[in-house]
Amino acid sequence: MTYELPALPYAYNALEPHLDEQTVRLHHDKHHAGYVAGANAALAKLEVLRKEGDFSTVKGIERDLAFHVSGHVNHTIFWESMGPDGGGEPKGELATQLNKDFGSFAAFKGQFSAATTQVEGSGWGILAWEPTAKKLVVMQAENHQNTGIQGTIPVMLCDVWEHAYYLHYQNRRADWVASFWNLVNWNAVAKRFTAARG
Ligand code: MN
């Protein structure tokens, strides 16, 4: 299989009390696993199309591929963006870049929180490196793959699909986003930033 579900980088209950064990377990083992399976299934279908030389159904399958691969990539970075000893503020070059591009950490946090909370329907808040301008940007993604900026490299993600928070937070998406800041593993985010910047 081309895509594989990565192990959660901590115990299922490691993010409590901000994110409960049942939510994490279902989210990783069922939802994330579903995107991995969907991505591999789409690749297999495309292989059949190529063998048979009939591409009449390719549009829907390309759409499936984009959805499921993006779901897999987003979740992988999401799990890595958090940790049991998270929270606080970034240091070093990531802090410098955030200050440069957003004015201050507080301004960045305000923009990211609002953008993430205001995602229309299911989606994500994303901090990403935009290599053309060499800037960090905040984006919203609807579903997993829509409304982003092409060519950007995701550095930190917050999932605001209802499956990410509804068991614990019900309709209070803003409360989940506020709690997310207690979980951010800034060392991991900084490593991803450094790699993205190249
Ligand atoms: Mn999710």
Short mmCIF file of C-alpha atoms and ligand atoms in Angstrom, two decimals:
data_model
loop_
_atom_site.label_atom_id
_atom_site.label_comp_id
_atom_site.label_asym_id
_atom_site.label_seq_id
_atom_site.Cartn_x
_atom_site.Cartn_y
_atom_site.Cartn_z
CA MET A 1 0.00 0.00 0.00
CA THR A 2 1.26 3.46 -0.91
CA TYR A 3 -0.22 5.20 2.13
CA GLU A 4 -0.04 3.85 5.67
CA LEU A 5 -1.57 5.03 8.91
CA PRO A 6 1.25 6.33 11.13
CA ALA A 7 1.15 5.38 14.80
CA LEU A 8 -0.09 8.13 17.07
CA PRO A 9 3.09 9.77 18.47
CA TYR A 10 1.77 9.55 22.06
CA ALA A 11 -0.79 7.58 24.09
CA TYR A 12 -4.48 7.97 23.28
CA ASN A 13 -5.09 9.69 26.62
CA ALA A 14 -1.96 11.86 26.50
CA LEU A 15 -3.81 14.99 25.38
CA GLU A 16 -6.30 15.00 28.26
CA PRO A 17 -7.91 17.05 29.68
CA HIS A 18 -7.94 19.20 26.53
CA LEU A 19 -8.75 16.35 24.17
CA ASP A 20 -10.32 13.19 25.54
CA GLU A 21 -9.13 9.65 24.90
CA GLN A 22 -12.29 8.50 23.11
CA THR A 23 -12.14 11.38 20.65
CA VAL A 24 -8.46 10.76 19.90
CA ARG A 25 -8.98 7.01 19.54
CA LEU A 26 -11.90 7.31 17.13
CA HIS A 27 -10.26 10.16 15.27
CA HIS A 28 -6.98 8.35 14.67
CA ASP A 29 -8.10 4.71 14.37
CA LYS A 30 -11.30 5.28 12.39
CA HIS A 31 -11.30 8.67 10.69
CA HIS A 32 -7.61 9.02 9.81
CA ALA A 33 -7.50 5.31 8.89
CA GLY A 34 -10.45 5.90 6.59
CA TYR A 35 -8.57 8.55 4.63
CA VAL A 36 -5.57 6.25 4.25
CA ALA A 37 -7.84 3.49 2.93
CA GLY A 38 -9.61 5.94 0.63
CA ALA A 39 -6.32 7.23 -0.79
CA ASN A 40 -5.08 3.72 -1.58
CA ALA A 41 -8.46 2.79 -3.08
CA ALA A 42 -8.38 5.82 -5.38
CA LEU A 43 -4.87 4.90 -6.56
CA ALA A 44 -6.01 1.34 -7.25
CA LYS A 45 -9.00 2.59 -9.26
CA LEU A 46 -6.74 4.84 -11.34
CA GLU A 47 -4.50 1.87 -12.09
CA VAL A 48 -7.51 -0.06 -13.40
CA LEU A 49 -8.50 2.88 -15.60
CA ARG A 50 -5.03 3.06 -17.11
CA LYS A 51 -4.94 -0.68 -17.76
CA GLU A 52 -8.34 -0.64 -19.41
CA GLY A 53 -7.67 2.59 -21.28
CA ASP A 54 -11.07 3.97 -20.29
CA PHE A 55 -10.90 7.27 -18.42
CA SER A 56 -14.60 8.12 -18.51
CA THR A 57 -14.84 8.02 -14.68
CA VAL A 58 -11.50 9.73 -13.96
CA LYS A 59 -12.97 13.03 -12.74
CA GLY A 60 -14.62 11.57 -9.65
CA ILE A 61 -11.62 9.44 -8.80
CA GLU A 62 -9.19 12.37 -9.06
CA ARG A 63 -11.53 14.21 -6.71
CA ASP A 64 -11.48 11.25 -4.28
CA LEU A 65 -7.70 11.11 -4.48
CA ALA A 66 -7.36 14.80 -3.61
CA PHE A 67 -9.79 14.47 -0.70
CA HIS A 68 -8.30 11.35 0.85
CA VAL A 69 -4.61 12.11 0.34
CA SER A 70 -5.15 15.60 1.73
CA GLY A 71 -7.04 14.08 4.67
CA HIS A 72 -4.15 11.73 5.36
CA VAL A 73 -1.49 14.45 5.08
CA ASN A 74 -3.46 16.92 7.21
CA HIS A 75 -4.07 14.40 9.99
CA THR A 76 -0.45 13.28 10.05
CA ILE A 77 0.71 16.87 10.58
CA PHE A 78 -2.15 17.53 13.02
CA TRP A 79 -1.07 14.70 15.35
CA GLU A 80 2.53 15.91 15.16
CA SER A 81 1.47 19.49 15.87
CA MET A 82 0.31 18.46 19.34
CA GLY A 83 1.81 16.76 22.37
CA PRO A 84 1.25 16.11 26.05
CA ASP A 85 3.73 18.80 27.09
CA GLY A 86 2.44 21.40 24.65
CA GLY A 87 1.38 24.98 24.98
CA GLY A 88 3.22 28.21 25.67
CA GLU A 89 4.85 30.15 22.89
CA PRO A 90 7.37 29.30 20.17
CA LYS A 91 11.01 30.30 20.49
CA GLY A 92 13.88 30.93 18.13
CA GLU A 93 13.53 31.46 14.40
CA LEU A 94 9.86 30.42 14.30
CA ALA A 95 9.04 33.11 16.87
CA THR A 96 11.05 35.65 14.86
CA GLN A 97 9.23 34.73 11.63
CA LEU A 98 5.80 34.90 13.27
CA ASN A 99 6.61 38.34 14.65
CA LYS A 100 7.82 39.47 11.23
CA ASP A 101 4.80 38.18 9.30
CA PHE A 102 1.98 38.83 11.79
CA GLY A 103 3.34 41.66 13.96
CA SER A 104 3.33 39.66 17.20
CA PHE A 105 2.60 36.19 18.52
CA ALA A 106 -0.68 37.49 19.98
CA ALA A 107 -1.76 38.84 16.58
CA PHE A 108 -0.89 35.53 14.91
CA LYS A 109 -2.79 33.60 17.57
CA GLY A 110 -5.81 35.86 17.16
CA GLN A 111 -5.84 35.50 13.38
CA PHE A 112 -5.31 31.72 13.46
CA SER A 113 -8.00 31.22 16.11
CA ALA A 114 -10.56 33.33 14.25
CA ALA A 115 -9.79 31.82 10.84
CA THR A 116 -10.00 28.30 12.25
CA THR A 117 -13.21 28.92 14.19
CA GLN A 118 -14.80 30.55 11.14
CA VAL A 119 -14.11 27.73 8.67
CA GLU A 120 -17.36 27.18 6.79
CA GLY A 121 -18.52 23.62 7.50
CA SER A 122 -15.87 20.94 7.97
CA GLY A 123 -12.25 21.92 7.59
CA TRP A 124 -8.98 23.06 9.05
CA GLY A 125 -7.01 26.04 10.24
CA ILE A 126 -3.52 25.91 8.76
CA LEU A 127 -0.26 27.74 9.35
CA ALA A 128 1.81 27.32 6.21
CA TRP A 129 5.02 28.50 4.59
CA GLU A 130 4.42 30.41 1.36
CA PRO A 131 7.70 30.02 -0.53
CA THR A 132 7.07 32.68 -3.20
CA ALA A 133 6.99 35.54 -0.70
CA LYS A 134 8.96 33.58 1.92
CA LYS A 135 6.25 34.23 4.48
CA LEU A 136 4.17 32.29 6.95
CA VAL A 137 0.46 32.51 6.15
CA VAL A 138 -2.75 31.42 7.87
CA MET A 139 -5.21 29.57 5.64
CA GLN A 140 -8.58 27.95 6.00
CA ALA A 141 -9.23 24.61 4.33
CA GLU A 142 -12.77 23.44 3.64
CA ASN A 143 -13.00 19.65 3.69
CA HIS A 144 -9.29 18.79 3.52
CA GLN A 145 -8.14 20.37 0.30
CA ASN A 146 -10.20 23.41 -0.72
CA THR A 147 -9.51 27.15 -0.43
CA GLY A 148 -5.80 26.79 0.34
CA ILE A 149 -2.96 28.57 -1.45
CA GLN A 150 -1.20 26.41 -4.06
CA GLY A 151 2.44 25.64 -3.35
CA THR A 152 2.31 26.32 0.36
CA ILE A 153 3.81 23.88 2.85
CA PRO A 154 1.72 23.18 5.97
CA VAL A 155 3.52 23.72 9.26
CA MET A 156 0.74 23.40 11.86
CA LEU A 157 -2.90 22.36 11.56
CA CYS A 158 -5.99 22.43 13.74
CA ASP A 159 -8.84 20.10 12.76
CA VAL A 160 -12.33 21.60 13.05
CA TRP A 161 -14.33 18.79 11.54
CA GLU A 162 -16.99 17.93 14.12
CA HIS A 163 -15.38 14.50 14.63
CA ALA A 164 -12.34 16.32 16.05
CA TYR A 165 -14.18 17.85 19.00
CA TYR A 166 -17.88 17.10 19.22
CA LEU A 167 -17.82 14.36 21.89
CA HIS A 168 -16.12 16.72 24.33
CA TYR A 169 -17.00 20.22 23.15
CA GLN A 170 -20.31 19.62 21.32
CA ASN A 171 -21.14 22.76 19.31
CA ARG A 172 -18.49 24.89 21.04
CA ARG A 173 -15.90 24.94 18.27
CA ALA A 174 -14.31 28.13 19.62
CA ASP A 175 -13.66 26.37 22.95
CA TRP A 176 -11.88 23.53 21.16
CA VAL A 177 -9.74 26.00 19.20
CA ALA A 178 -8.89 27.81 22.46
CA SER A 179 -7.86 24.48 24.02
CA PHE A 180 -5.75 23.57 20.99
CA TRP A 181 -3.18 26.18 22.09
CA ASN A 182 -2.57 24.15 25.27
CA LEU A 183 -1.55 21.19 23.11
CA VAL A 184 0.70 22.74 20.47
CA ASN A 185 4.13 21.10 20.38
CA TRP A 186 6.18 24.12 19.35
CA ASN A 187 9.39 22.13 18.98
CA ALA A 188 7.71 19.91 16.38
CA VAL A 189 6.15 22.90 14.63
CA ALA A 190 9.52 24.68 14.58
CA LYS A 191 11.18 21.63 13.00
CA ARG A 192 8.55 21.54 10.29
CA PHE A 193 8.96 25.30 9.72
CA THR A 194 12.74 24.94 9.35
CA ALA A 195 12.31 22.08 6.86
CA ALA A 196 9.65 23.99 4.87
CA ARG A 197 11.80 27.12 4.65
CA GLY A 198 14.69 25.01 3.32
MN MN B 1 -10.13 14.81 11.43
#
